[in-house]
PDB file of C-alpha atoms in Angstrom:
ATOM      1  CA  MET A 134      35.810   9.004  13.628  1.00 49.00           C
ATOM      2  CA  SER A 135      38.887  10.458  15.363  1.00 46.00           C
ATOM      3  CA  SER A 136      37.070  10.477  18.722  1.00 46.00           C
ATOM      4  CA  ARG A 137      36.921   6.642  18.640  1.00 41.00           C
ATOM      5  CA  ILE A 138      40.668   6.143  18.066  1.00 40.00           C
ATOM      6  CA  SER A 139      43.048   6.160  20.999  1.00 39.00           C
ATOM      7  CA  ILE A 140      46.023   8.404  20.155  1.00 41.00           C
ATOM      8  CA  ALA A 141      48.595   9.496  22.707  1.00 42.00           C
ATOM      9  CA  ARG A 142      48.954  13.272  22.621  1.00 43.00           C
ATOM     10  CA  PRO A 143      49.806  15.999  25.103  1.00 45.00           C
ATOM     11  CA  GLN A 144      46.828  17.387  26.992  1.00 47.00           C
ATOM     12  CA  SER A 145      46.328  21.049  27.675  1.00 47.00           C
ATOM     13  CA  ASN A 146      43.964  22.609  30.155  1.00 49.00           C
ATOM     14  CA  ASN A 147      41.498  23.641  27.407  1.00 50.00           C
ATOM     15  CA  TYR A 148      41.702  20.462  25.341  1.00 47.00           C
ATOM     16  CA  ASN A 149      38.788  18.007  25.391  1.00 49.00           C
ATOM     17  CA  SER A 150      39.552  14.646  23.768  1.00 47.00           C
ATOM     18  CA  ASP A 151      35.852  13.985  23.197  1.00 46.00           C
ATOM     19  CA  PRO A 152      34.196  17.392  22.632  1.00 44.00           C
ATOM     20  CA  HIS A 153      30.925  15.933  21.273  1.00 42.00           C
ATOM     21  CA  GLY A 154      30.437  13.231  23.887  1.00 44.00           C
ATOM     22  CA  LEU A 155      30.770  10.404  21.386  1.00 41.00           C
ATOM     23  CA  SER A 156      32.937   8.201  23.572  1.00 45.00           C
ATOM     24  CA  ASN A 157      31.546   4.673  24.062  1.00 43.00           C
ATOM     25  CA  SER A 158      32.510   4.589  27.736  1.00 40.00           C
ATOM     26  CA  ARG A 159      29.633   4.344  30.221  1.00 38.00           C
ATOM     27  CA  SER A 160      31.719   5.734  33.059  1.00 41.00           C
ATOM     28  CA  GLY A 161      32.249   9.372  33.754  1.00 42.00           C
ATOM     29  CA  ALA A 162      29.943  12.349  33.347  1.00 42.00           C
ATOM     30  CA  SER A 163      26.879  12.155  31.126  1.00 41.00           C
ATOM     31  CA  SER A 164      27.391  13.760  27.731  1.00 42.00           C
ATOM     32  CA  GLY A 165      23.725  13.889  26.742  1.00 42.00           C
ATOM     33  CA  TYR A 166      24.071  10.895  24.402  1.00 40.00           C
ATOM     34  CA  ARG A 167      23.058   7.358  25.259  1.00 46.00           C
ATOM     35  CA  ALA A 168      26.030   5.081  24.635  1.00 45.00           C
ATOM     36  CA  ALA A 169      25.442   1.915  22.642  1.00 54.00           C
ATOM     37  CA  ASN A 170      25.823  -1.401  24.381  1.00 61.00           C
ATOM     38  CA  PRO A 171      26.796  -4.039  21.791  1.00 61.00           C
ATOM     39  CA  ASP A 172      25.517  -6.815  24.088  1.00 65.00           C
ATOM     40  CA  ASP A 173      21.979  -5.404  24.408  1.00 68.00           C
ATOM     41  CA  PRO A 174      19.576  -7.462  22.196  1.00 68.00           C
ATOM     42  CA  MET A 175      17.269  -4.466  21.641  1.00 67.00           C
ATOM     43  CA  GLU A 176      20.159  -2.301  20.481  1.00 71.00           C
ATOM     44  CA  LYS A 177      21.312  -5.101  18.181  1.00 68.00           C
ATOM     45  CA  LEU A 178      17.791  -5.243  16.710  1.00 66.00           C
ATOM     46  CA  GLN A 179      17.701  -1.470  16.291  1.00 69.00           C
ATOM     47  CA  ALA A 180      21.103  -1.516  14.580  1.00 74.00           C
ATOM     48  CA  PHE A 181      19.958  -4.295  12.252  1.00 71.00           C
ATOM     49  CA  SER A 182      16.702  -2.503  11.352  1.00 67.00           C
ATOM     50  CA  LYS A 183      18.626   0.717  10.681  1.00 72.00           C
ATOM     51  CA  GLN A 184      20.982  -1.201   8.406  1.00 75.00           C
ATOM     52  CA  VAL A 185      18.036  -2.699   6.517  1.00 69.00           C
ATOM     53  CA  GLU A 186      16.461   0.757   6.137  1.00 68.00           C
ATOM     54  CA  ASP A 187      19.754   2.077   4.776  1.00 73.00           C
ATOM     55  CA  TYR A 188      19.901  -0.750   2.216  1.00 72.00           C
ATOM     56  CA  VAL A 189      16.292  -0.085   1.171  1.00 65.00           C
ATOM     57  CA  GLU A 190      17.112   3.597   0.768  1.00 70.00           C
ATOM     58  CA  ILE A 191      20.283   2.906  -1.234  1.00 77.00           C
ATOM     59  CA  TYR A 192      18.863   0.309  -3.618  1.00 70.00           C
ATOM     60  CA  SER A 193      15.613   2.216  -4.201  1.00 66.00           C
ATOM     61  CA  GLN A 194      17.457   5.385  -5.256  1.00 75.00           C
ATOM     62  CA  PRO A 195      17.520   4.593  -9.026  1.00 78.00           C
ATOM     63  CA  LEU A 196      13.767   3.900  -8.943  1.00 73.00           C
ATOM     64  CA  LYS A 197      12.821   6.662  -6.486  1.00 76.00           C
ATOM     65  CA  PRO A 198      11.961   9.330  -9.114  1.00 80.00           C
ATOM     66  CA  HIS A 199       9.674   6.820 -10.834  1.00 82.00           C
ATOM     67  CA  LEU A 200       8.018   5.278  -7.744  1.00 84.00           C
ATOM     68  CA  PRO A 201       4.984   7.643  -7.689  1.00 86.00           C
ATOM     69  CA  ALA A 202       4.152   6.925 -11.342  1.00 88.00           C
ATOM     70  CA  ILE A 203       4.677   3.165 -10.893  1.00 90.00           C
ATOM     71  CA  GLY A 204       2.534   3.156  -7.739  1.00 89.00           C
ATOM     72  CA  ARG A 205      -0.331   5.110  -9.335  1.00 91.00           C
ATOM     73  CA  PHE A 206      -0.352   2.865 -12.408  1.00 93.00           C
ATOM     74  CA  LEU A 207      -0.366  -0.351 -10.382  1.00 92.00           C
ATOM     75  CA  ILE A 208      -3.184   0.915  -8.154  1.00 90.00           C
ATOM     76  CA  VAL A 209      -5.525   1.519 -11.101  1.00 93.00           C
ATOM     77  CA  VAL A 210      -4.433  -1.480 -13.200  1.00 92.00           C
ATOM     78  CA  THR A 211      -7.232  -3.613 -11.692  1.00 91.00           C
ATOM     79  CA  PHE A 212      -9.797  -1.056 -12.910  1.00 94.00           C
ATOM     80  CA  LEU A 213      -8.273  -1.032 -16.410  1.00 94.00           C
ATOM     81  CA  GLU A 214      -8.358  -4.840 -16.538  1.00 92.00           C
ATOM     82  CA  ASP A 215     -11.952  -4.886 -15.286  1.00 92.00           C
ATOM     83  CA  ALA A 216     -13.063  -2.367 -17.914  1.00 94.00           C
ATOM     84  CA  LEU A 217     -11.372  -4.413 -20.654  1.00 94.00           C
ATOM     85  CA  ARG A 218     -12.990  -7.605 -19.366  1.00 92.00           C
ATOM     86  CA  ILE A 219     -16.462  -6.043 -19.444  1.00 92.00           C
ATOM     87  CA  LEU A 220     -15.942  -4.833 -23.017  1.00 94.00           C
ATOM     88  CA  THR A 221     -14.624  -8.191 -24.257  1.00 92.00           C
ATOM     89  CA  GLN A 222     -17.307 -10.178 -22.378  1.00 90.00           C
ATOM     90  CA  TRP A 223     -20.197  -7.785 -22.887  1.00 93.00           C
ATOM     91  CA  GLY A 224     -22.750 -10.465 -23.749  1.00 92.00           C
ATOM     92  CA  ASP A 225     -21.778 -12.705 -20.825  1.00 91.00           C
ATOM     93  CA  GLN A 226     -21.902  -9.769 -18.416  1.00 92.00           C
ATOM     94  CA  LEU A 227     -25.393  -8.798 -19.604  1.00 93.00           C
ATOM     95  CA  TRP A 228     -26.605 -12.397 -19.311  1.00 93.00           C
ATOM     96  CA  TYR A 229     -25.316 -12.680 -15.735  1.00 91.00           C
ATOM     97  CA  LEU A 230     -26.853  -9.386 -14.615  1.00 92.00           C
ATOM     98  CA  GLN A 231     -30.228 -10.125 -16.231  1.00 92.00           C
ATOM     99  CA  GLN A 232     -30.517 -13.813 -15.340  1.00 91.00           C
ATOM    100  CA  HIS A 233     -28.858 -13.973 -11.923  1.00 90.00           C
ATOM    101  CA  ARG A 234     -29.097 -10.415 -10.595  1.00 90.00           C
ATOM    102  CA  LYS A 235     -32.519  -9.754 -12.181  1.00 90.00           C
ATOM    103  CA  PHE A 236     -31.507  -6.462 -13.799  1.00 92.00           C
ATOM    104  CA  PRO A 237     -34.161  -5.281 -16.284  1.00 92.00           C
ATOM    105  CA  TRP A 238     -33.128  -4.902 -19.924  1.00 91.00           C
ATOM    106  CA  GLY A 239     -31.581  -1.481 -20.440  1.00 90.00           C
ATOM    107  CA  LEU A 240     -30.603  -0.998 -16.805  1.00 94.00           C
ATOM    108  CA  SER A 241     -28.029  -3.781 -17.173  1.00 92.00           C
ATOM    109  CA  HIS A 242     -26.579  -2.008 -20.232  1.00 93.00           C
ATOM    110  CA  LEU A 243     -26.464   1.312 -18.365  1.00 94.00           C
ATOM    111  CA  PHE A 244     -24.830  -0.322 -15.330  1.00 94.00           C
ATOM    112  CA  LEU A 245     -22.005  -1.776 -17.421  1.00 94.00           C
ATOM    113  CA  LEU A 246     -21.547   1.409 -19.439  1.00 95.00           C
ATOM    114  CA  ILE A 247     -21.263   3.582 -16.310  1.00 94.00           C
ATOM    115  CA  ASN A 248     -18.698   1.165 -14.871  1.00 94.00           C
ATOM    116  CA  VAL A 249     -16.569   1.145 -18.025  1.00 95.00           C
ATOM    117  CA  VAL A 250     -16.606   4.939 -18.443  1.00 95.00           C
ATOM    118  CA  ALA A 251     -15.871   5.578 -14.744  1.00 95.00           C
ATOM    119  CA  MET A 252     -13.018   3.033 -14.637  1.00 95.00           C
ATOM    120  CA  LEU A 253     -11.344   4.157 -17.864  1.00 95.00           C
ATOM    121  CA  GLY A 254     -11.788   7.867 -17.123  1.00 95.00           C
ATOM    122  CA  GLY A 255     -10.820   7.663 -13.462  1.00 94.00           C
ATOM    123  CA  SER A 256      -7.784   5.458 -14.135  1.00 94.00           C
ATOM    124  CA  SER A 257      -6.542   7.777 -16.873  1.00 94.00           C
ATOM    125  CA  MET A 258      -6.825  10.821 -14.604  1.00 93.00           C
ATOM    126  CA  VAL A 259      -4.977   9.034 -11.785  1.00 92.00           C
ATOM    127  CA  ILE A 260      -2.119   8.039 -14.128  1.00 92.00           C
ATOM    128  CA  LEU A 261      -1.923  11.560 -15.581  1.00 90.00           C
ATOM    129  CA  LYS A 262      -2.325  13.107 -12.099  1.00 87.00           C
ATOM    130  CA  ARG A 263      -5.220  15.291 -13.244  1.00 87.00           C
ATOM    131  CA  TYR A 264      -8.381  16.019 -11.215  1.00 88.00           C
ATOM    132  CA  THR A 265      -7.303  13.336  -8.748  1.00 87.00           C
ATOM    133  CA  GLU A 266     -10.085  14.060  -6.241  1.00 88.00           C
ATOM    134  CA  TYR A 267     -12.782  13.417  -8.852  1.00 91.00           C
ATOM    135  CA  ALA A 268     -10.932  10.367 -10.202  1.00 92.00           C
ATOM    136  CA  VAL A 269     -10.605   8.784  -6.750  1.00 92.00           C
ATOM    137  CA  ALA A 270     -14.279   9.541  -5.971  1.00 92.00           C
ATOM    138  CA  GLY A 271     -15.330   7.914  -9.256  1.00 93.00           C
ATOM    139  CA  LEU A 272     -13.261   4.776  -8.680  1.00 94.00           C
ATOM    140  CA  LEU A 273     -14.505   4.499  -5.088  1.00 93.00           C
ATOM    141  CA  SER A 274     -18.060   4.643  -6.442  1.00 93.00           C
ATOM    142  CA  VAL A 275     -17.243   1.812  -8.847  1.00 93.00           C
ATOM    143  CA  VAL A 276     -15.992  -0.388  -5.978  1.00 91.00           C
ATOM    144  CA  ILE A 277     -19.233   0.201  -4.054  1.00 91.00           C
ATOM    145  CA  ILE A 278     -21.756  -0.204  -6.888  1.00 92.00           C
ATOM    146  CA  GLN A 279     -20.009  -3.331  -8.194  1.00 90.00           C
ATOM    147  CA  GLY A 280     -20.212  -4.876  -4.738  1.00 88.00           C
ATOM    148  CA  PHE A 281     -23.969  -4.388  -4.692  1.00 90.00           C
ATOM    149  CA  GLY A 282     -24.532  -4.926  -8.421  1.00 89.00           C
ATOM    150  CA  TYR A 283     -22.765  -8.289  -8.574  1.00 88.00           C
ATOM    151  CA  GLY A 284     -23.994  -9.369  -5.128  1.00 84.00           C
ATOM    152  CA  LEU A 285     -20.508  -9.682  -3.639  1.00 82.00           C
ATOM    153  CA  ILE A 286     -20.807  -7.151  -0.848  1.00 80.00           C
ATOM    154  CA  PHE A 287     -21.094  -9.912   1.797  1.00 81.00           C
ATOM    155  CA  ASP A 288     -18.315 -12.076   0.356  1.00 80.00           C
ATOM    156  CA  LEU A 289     -15.437 -11.907   2.885  1.00 79.00           C
ATOM    157  CA  ASN A 290     -12.631 -12.263   0.316  1.00 78.00           C
ATOM    158  CA  PHE A 291     -14.167  -9.599  -1.948  1.00 81.00           C
ATOM    159  CA  PHE A 292     -14.748  -7.305   1.032  1.00 84.00           C
ATOM    160  CA  LEU A 293     -11.180  -7.531   2.370  1.00 82.00           C
ATOM    161  CA  ARG A 294      -9.602  -7.134  -1.062  1.00 82.00           C
ATOM    162  CA  ASN A 295     -11.678  -4.082  -1.877  1.00 85.00           C
ATOM    163  CA  LEU A 296     -10.876  -2.484   1.457  1.00 87.00           C
ATOM    164  CA  SER A 297      -7.225  -2.736   0.397  1.00 86.00           C
ATOM    165  CA  VAL A 298      -8.031  -1.252  -3.026  1.00 88.00           C
ATOM    166  CA  ILE A 299      -9.767   1.644  -1.264  1.00 89.00           C
ATOM    167  CA  GLY A 300      -6.624   2.054   0.874  1.00 88.00           C
ATOM    168  CA  GLY A 301      -4.575   2.278  -2.323  1.00 87.00           C
ATOM    169  CA  LEU A 302      -6.902   4.977  -3.668  1.00 90.00           C
ATOM    170  CA  PHE A 303      -6.471   6.931  -0.425  1.00 88.00           C
ATOM    171  CA  MET A 304      -2.704   6.707  -0.947  1.00 86.00           C
ATOM    172  CA  VAL A 305      -3.149   8.118  -4.461  1.00 87.00           C
ATOM    173  CA  PHE A 306      -5.214  10.967  -3.070  1.00 85.00           C
ATOM    174  CA  SER A 307      -2.573  11.699  -0.412  1.00 83.00           C
ATOM    175  CA  ASP A 308       0.207  11.623  -3.002  1.00 77.00           C
ATOM    176  CA  SER A 309      -1.594  14.093  -5.254  1.00 75.00           C
ATOM    177  CA  MET A 310      -3.134  16.343  -2.614  1.00 69.00           C
ATOM    178  CA  VAL A 311      -2.937  20.036  -3.409  1.00 48.00           C
ATOM    179  CA  THR A 312      -3.928  23.106  -1.464  1.00 40.00           C
ATOM    180  CA  ARG A 313      -7.453  24.282  -2.098  1.00 47.00           C
ATOM    181  CA  LYS A 314      -8.872  27.682  -1.326  1.00 44.00           C
ATOM    182  CA  LYS A 315     -11.523  27.931   1.345  1.00 43.00           C
ATOM    183  CA  LEU A 316     -14.967  27.512  -0.135  1.00 41.00           C
ATOM    184  CA  PHE A 317     -16.596  29.730   2.477  1.00 41.00           C
ATOM    185  CA  ALA A 318     -14.678  32.423   4.276  1.00 46.00           C
ATOM    186  CA  GLY A 319     -14.920  32.318   8.049  1.00 48.00           C
ATOM    187  CA  LEU A 320     -15.825  28.621   8.303  1.00 43.00           C
ATOM    188  CA  PRO A 321     -13.295  26.308  10.005  1.00 47.00           C
ATOM    189  CA  SER A 322     -11.381  24.061   7.632  1.00 49.00           C
ATOM    190  CA  ILE A 323      -8.790  21.311   7.879  1.00 53.00           C
ATOM    191  CA  SER A 324      -5.351  22.248   6.559  1.00 58.00           C
ATOM    192  CA  GLU A 325      -3.760  20.360   3.691  1.00 59.00           C
ATOM    193  CA  THR A 326      -1.197  18.853   6.065  1.00 65.00           C
ATOM    194  CA  ASP A 327      -3.909  17.533   8.383  1.00 66.00           C
ATOM    195  CA  ARG A 328      -5.976  16.105   5.507  1.00 74.00           C
ATOM    196  CA  ARG A 329      -2.902  14.434   4.084  1.00 76.00           C
ATOM    197  CA  LYS A 330      -1.888  12.720   7.319  1.00 77.00           C
ATOM    198  CA  TYR A 331      -5.438  11.482   7.983  1.00 81.00           C
ATOM    199  CA  PHE A 332      -5.729  10.020   4.487  1.00 81.00           C
ATOM    200  CA  LEU A 333      -2.279   8.450   4.848  1.00 83.00           C
ATOM    201  CA  LEU A 334      -3.360   6.842   8.125  1.00 84.00           C
ATOM    202  CA  ALA A 335      -6.578   5.492   6.569  1.00 85.00           C
ATOM    203  CA  GLY A 336      -4.670   4.262   3.526  1.00 85.00           C
ATOM    204  CA  ARG A 337      -2.049   2.474   5.642  1.00 84.00           C
ATOM    205  CA  VAL A 338      -4.655   0.697   7.748  1.00 86.00           C
ATOM    206  CA  LEU A 339      -6.829  -0.355   4.796  1.00 87.00           C
ATOM    207  CA  LEU A 340      -3.906  -1.608   2.699  1.00 83.00           C
ATOM    208  CA  ILE A 341      -3.174  -4.479   5.071  1.00 80.00           C
ATOM    209  CA  PHE A 342      -6.607  -6.140   4.732  1.00 82.00           C
ATOM    210  CA  LEU A 343      -5.552  -8.006   1.583  1.00 74.00           C
ATOM    211  CA  PHE A 344      -2.857  -9.809   3.544  1.00 72.00           C
ATOM    212  CA  LEU A 345      -5.352 -10.593   6.299  1.00 72.00           C
ATOM    213  CA  GLY A 346      -7.516 -12.247   3.655  1.00 68.00           C
ATOM    214  CA  PHE A 347      -4.507 -14.265   2.531  1.00 66.00           C
ATOM    215  CA  ILE A 348      -3.973 -15.467   6.116  1.00 66.00           C
ATOM    216  CA  LEU A 349      -7.613 -16.466   6.601  1.00 63.00           C
ATOM    217  CA  GLN A 350      -7.970 -18.431   3.360  1.00 62.00           C
ATOM    218  CA  GLY A 351      -6.092 -21.257   1.682  1.00 59.00           C
ATOM    219  CA  ASN A 352      -4.388 -24.479   2.713  1.00 64.00           C
ATOM    220  CA  TRP A 353      -1.864 -24.265   5.527  1.00 65.00           C
ATOM    221  CA  SER A 354       1.752 -25.397   5.258  1.00 68.00           C
ATOM    222  CA  ILE A 355       4.989 -24.706   7.138  1.00 76.00           C
ATOM    223  CA  ALA A 356       6.005 -22.056   4.591  1.00 68.00           C
ATOM    224  CA  ARG A 357       2.570 -20.436   4.788  1.00 69.00           C
ATOM    225  CA  VAL A 358       2.788 -20.276   8.595  1.00 76.00           C
ATOM    226  CA  PHE A 359       6.167 -18.501   8.496  1.00 76.00           C
ATOM    227  CA  VAL A 360       5.049 -16.094   5.749  1.00 73.00           C
ATOM    228  CA  SER A 361       1.844 -15.374   7.661  1.00 75.00           C
ATOM    229  CA  ILE A 362       3.676 -14.644  10.930  1.00 81.00           C
ATOM    230  CA  PHE A 363       6.229 -12.296   9.382  1.00 79.00           C
ATOM    231  CA  GLY A 364       3.642 -10.778   7.048  1.00 78.00           C
ATOM    232  CA  LEU A 365       1.234 -10.112   9.909  1.00 81.00           C
ATOM    233  CA  ALA A 366       4.023  -8.448  11.895  1.00 83.00           C
ATOM    234  CA  ALA A 367       4.836  -6.270   8.852  1.00 83.00           C
ATOM    235  CA  CYS A 368       1.127  -5.409   8.464  1.00 83.00           C
ATOM    236  CA  VAL A 369       0.932  -4.232  12.082  1.00 83.00           C
ATOM    237  CA  MET A 370       4.087  -2.150  11.555  1.00 83.00           C
ATOM    238  CA  VAL A 371       2.560  -0.577   8.437  1.00 84.00           C
ATOM    239  CA  ALA A 372      -0.714   0.185  10.244  1.00 81.00           C
ATOM    240  CA  VAL A 373       0.939   1.921  13.214  1.00 83.00           C
ATOM    241  CA  GLY A 374       3.665   3.490  11.062  1.00 79.00           C
ATOM    242  CA  PHE A 375       6.624   1.842  12.787  1.00 81.00           C
ATOM    243  CA  LYS A 376       9.557   1.249  10.429  1.00 78.00           C
ATOM    244  CA  ALA A 377       6.871   1.758   7.795  1.00 79.00           C
ATOM    245  CA  LYS A 378       9.150   1.968   4.757  1.00 81.00           C
ATOM    246  CA  TRP A 379      10.971  -1.231   5.705  1.00 81.00           C
ATOM    247  CA  SER A 380       7.775  -3.193   6.434  1.00 83.00           C
ATOM    248  CA  ALA A 381       6.048  -1.881   3.291  1.00 85.00           C
ATOM    249  CA  SER A 382       9.061  -2.925   1.186  1.00 84.00           C
ATOM    250  CA  PHE A 383       8.908  -6.393   2.761  1.00 84.00           C
ATOM    251  CA  LEU A 384       5.192  -6.702   1.906  1.00 86.00           C
ATOM    252  CA  VAL A 385       5.841  -5.538  -1.675  1.00 88.00           C
ATOM    253  CA  ILE A 386       8.352  -8.365  -2.117  1.00 88.00           C
ATOM    254  CA  VAL A 387       6.184 -11.018  -0.404  1.00 84.00           C
ATOM    255  CA  LEU A 388       2.974 -10.073  -2.238  1.00 85.00           C
ATOM    256  CA  SER A 389       4.746  -9.854  -5.603  1.00 89.00           C
ATOM    257  CA  ILE A 390       6.252 -13.348  -5.212  1.00 88.00           C
ATOM    258  CA  PHE A 391       2.944 -14.747  -3.913  1.00 83.00           C
ATOM    259  CA  ASN A 392       1.042 -13.107  -6.773  1.00 85.00           C
ATOM    260  CA  VAL A 393       3.215 -14.622  -9.499  1.00 89.00           C
ATOM    261  CA  PHE A 394       3.050 -18.162  -8.109  1.00 86.00           C
ATOM    262  CA  ALA A 395      -0.493 -18.269  -6.683  1.00 81.00           C
ATOM    263  CA  ASN A 396      -2.398 -16.185  -9.266  1.00 84.00           C
ATOM    264  CA  ASN A 397      -0.632 -17.400 -12.430  1.00 87.00           C
ATOM    265  CA  TRP A 398      -3.688 -17.001 -14.671  1.00 89.00           C
ATOM    266  CA  TRP A 399      -1.549 -17.113 -17.836  1.00 89.00           C
ATOM    267  CA  SER A 400      -0.843 -20.813 -17.223  1.00 88.00           C
ATOM    268  CA  VAL A 401      -4.563 -21.712 -17.174  1.00 87.00           C
ATOM    269  CA  SER A 402      -6.513 -22.474 -20.328  1.00 85.00           C
ATOM    270  CA  SER A 403      -8.620 -19.566 -21.628  1.00 81.00           C
ATOM    271  CA  LYS A 404     -11.683 -21.851 -21.508  1.00 82.00           C
ATOM    272  CA  HIS A 405     -11.190 -22.761 -17.854  1.00 84.00           C
ATOM    273  CA  PRO A 406     -13.599 -20.851 -15.527  1.00 80.00           C
ATOM    274  CA  GLN A 407     -10.856 -20.445 -12.903  1.00 85.00           C
ATOM    275  CA  ARG A 408      -8.807 -18.241 -15.256  1.00 86.00           C
ATOM    276  CA  ASP A 409     -10.994 -15.150 -14.749  1.00 84.00           C
ATOM    277  CA  PHE A 410     -10.888 -15.502 -10.963  1.00 83.00           C
ATOM    278  CA  LEU A 411      -7.091 -15.838 -10.946  1.00 86.00           C
ATOM    279  CA  LYS A 412      -6.781 -12.871 -13.288  1.00 87.00           C
ATOM    280  CA  TYR A 413      -9.037 -10.771 -11.055  1.00 85.00           C
ATOM    281  CA  ASP A 414      -6.994 -11.681  -7.944  1.00 85.00           C
ATOM    282  CA  PHE A 415      -3.713 -11.038  -9.769  1.00 89.00           C
ATOM    283  CA  PHE A 416      -4.557  -7.490 -10.814  1.00 90.00           C
ATOM    284  CA  GLN A 417      -6.157  -6.624  -7.484  1.00 85.00           C
ATOM    285  CA  THR A 418      -2.989  -7.728  -5.704  1.00 87.00           C
ATOM    286  CA  LEU A 419      -0.987  -5.503  -8.066  1.00 90.00           C
ATOM    287  CA  SER A 420      -3.148  -2.585  -6.953  1.00 88.00           C
ATOM    288  CA  ILE A 421      -2.299  -3.190  -3.301  1.00 86.00           C
ATOM    289  CA  VAL A 422       1.399  -3.482  -4.225  1.00 90.00           C
ATOM    290  CA  GLY A 423       1.054  -0.087  -5.912  1.00 89.00           C
ATOM    291  CA  GLY A 424      -0.339   1.410  -2.702  1.00 87.00           C
ATOM    292  CA  LEU A 425       2.564  -0.009  -0.704  1.00 88.00           C
ATOM    293  CA  ILE A 426       5.022   1.432  -3.234  1.00 89.00           C
ATOM    294  CA  LEU A 427       3.489   4.873  -2.695  1.00 87.00           C
ATOM    295  CA  LEU A 428       3.882   4.323   1.053  1.00 86.00           C
ATOM    296  CA  VAL A 429       7.578   3.491   0.563  1.00 84.00           C
ATOM    297  CA  ASN A 430       7.957   6.690  -1.456  1.00 83.00           C
ATOM    298  CA  MET A 431       5.968   9.073   0.782  1.00 80.00           C
ATOM    299  CA  GLY A 432       6.570   7.630   4.225  1.00 77.00           C
ATOM    300  CA  PRO A 433       3.859   6.974   6.825  1.00 76.00           C
ATOM    301  CA  GLY A 434       2.877  10.590   7.472  1.00 72.00           C
ATOM    302  CA  GLY A 435       2.347  12.565  10.679  1.00 69.00           C
ATOM    303  CA  LEU A 436       0.089  10.088  12.481  1.00 72.00           C
ATOM    304  CA  SER A 437       2.698   7.365  12.878  1.00 72.00           C
ATOM    305  CA  VAL A 438       5.219   6.010  15.353  1.00 70.00           C
ATOM    306  CA  ASP A 439       8.086   6.877  12.983  1.00 65.00           C
ATOM    307  CA  GLU A 440       7.035  10.533  12.896  1.00 65.00           C
ATOM    308  CA  LYS A 441       6.445  10.770  16.643  1.00 65.00           C
ATOM    309  CA  LYS A 442       9.928   9.367  17.337  1.00 64.00           C
ATOM    310  CA  LYS A 443      11.423  12.358  15.524  1.00 61.00           C
ATOM    311  CA  THR A 444       9.907  14.762  18.064  1.00 56.00           C
ATOM    312  CA  TYR A 445      11.098  12.916  21.185  1.00 50.00           C
TER     313      TYR A 445
END
């Protein structure tokens, strides 16, 4: 701070009033530091974004130790809700599979049972952070077989939402990744660091598809246009890993507010058919929020603009 304050003092031959080159003057010899120009719009934007990042870092400190657990729980909450729904609507689920999907008797029972066991078991292991690779593989299998089993694989909304859920599962895998011994000596293998950054990249890119589905569907209004523009910009920033923590925090806030007001299933009568759809959307959105929370906690990883900026 003293280098920025003008104080009259005697100068000696060996004295340098600005030994670290922190002076804001653009005249004189180059000190190796680029001086800030307060009138430059880009530097104003950079200063503002840095200030926002600092606020995010400060206000997330009390929650930071708990963010991984919160993120993992939110990611699997849609699977827990789905398992509970199958158990409480067992007869209706069997009727739908047999009458509309033409499942033979017995196979429909086995299909539902496999789904329930995989979702409950996989979700529990993710929350407890045990055998995460197997848990993520099991939950990914559930996403795929449900898409085919219920005939929703070609539904655009279902497809985009489940891509985001898969992105959240990749974030879980990245968060829990541990070093494994080589299975076969002498064969080339990818290091843990490389695997982690590739999964983080895939998770970041897939997470944003839920918001793209939000942009493509629904009635347009002035508020929706503004939210869509800023949300899309934040999605691009998340995907490329530029100011990733800031943009992910913004999406967490936007999606949480949107989820409460748009998917308020608790305000719909239990006999109304729309209730189940709203409930499904609500818990799936929570899963994507969980993935973004893990991104805020871990950062974007090695394959990102933020990480590359550190090396240049």
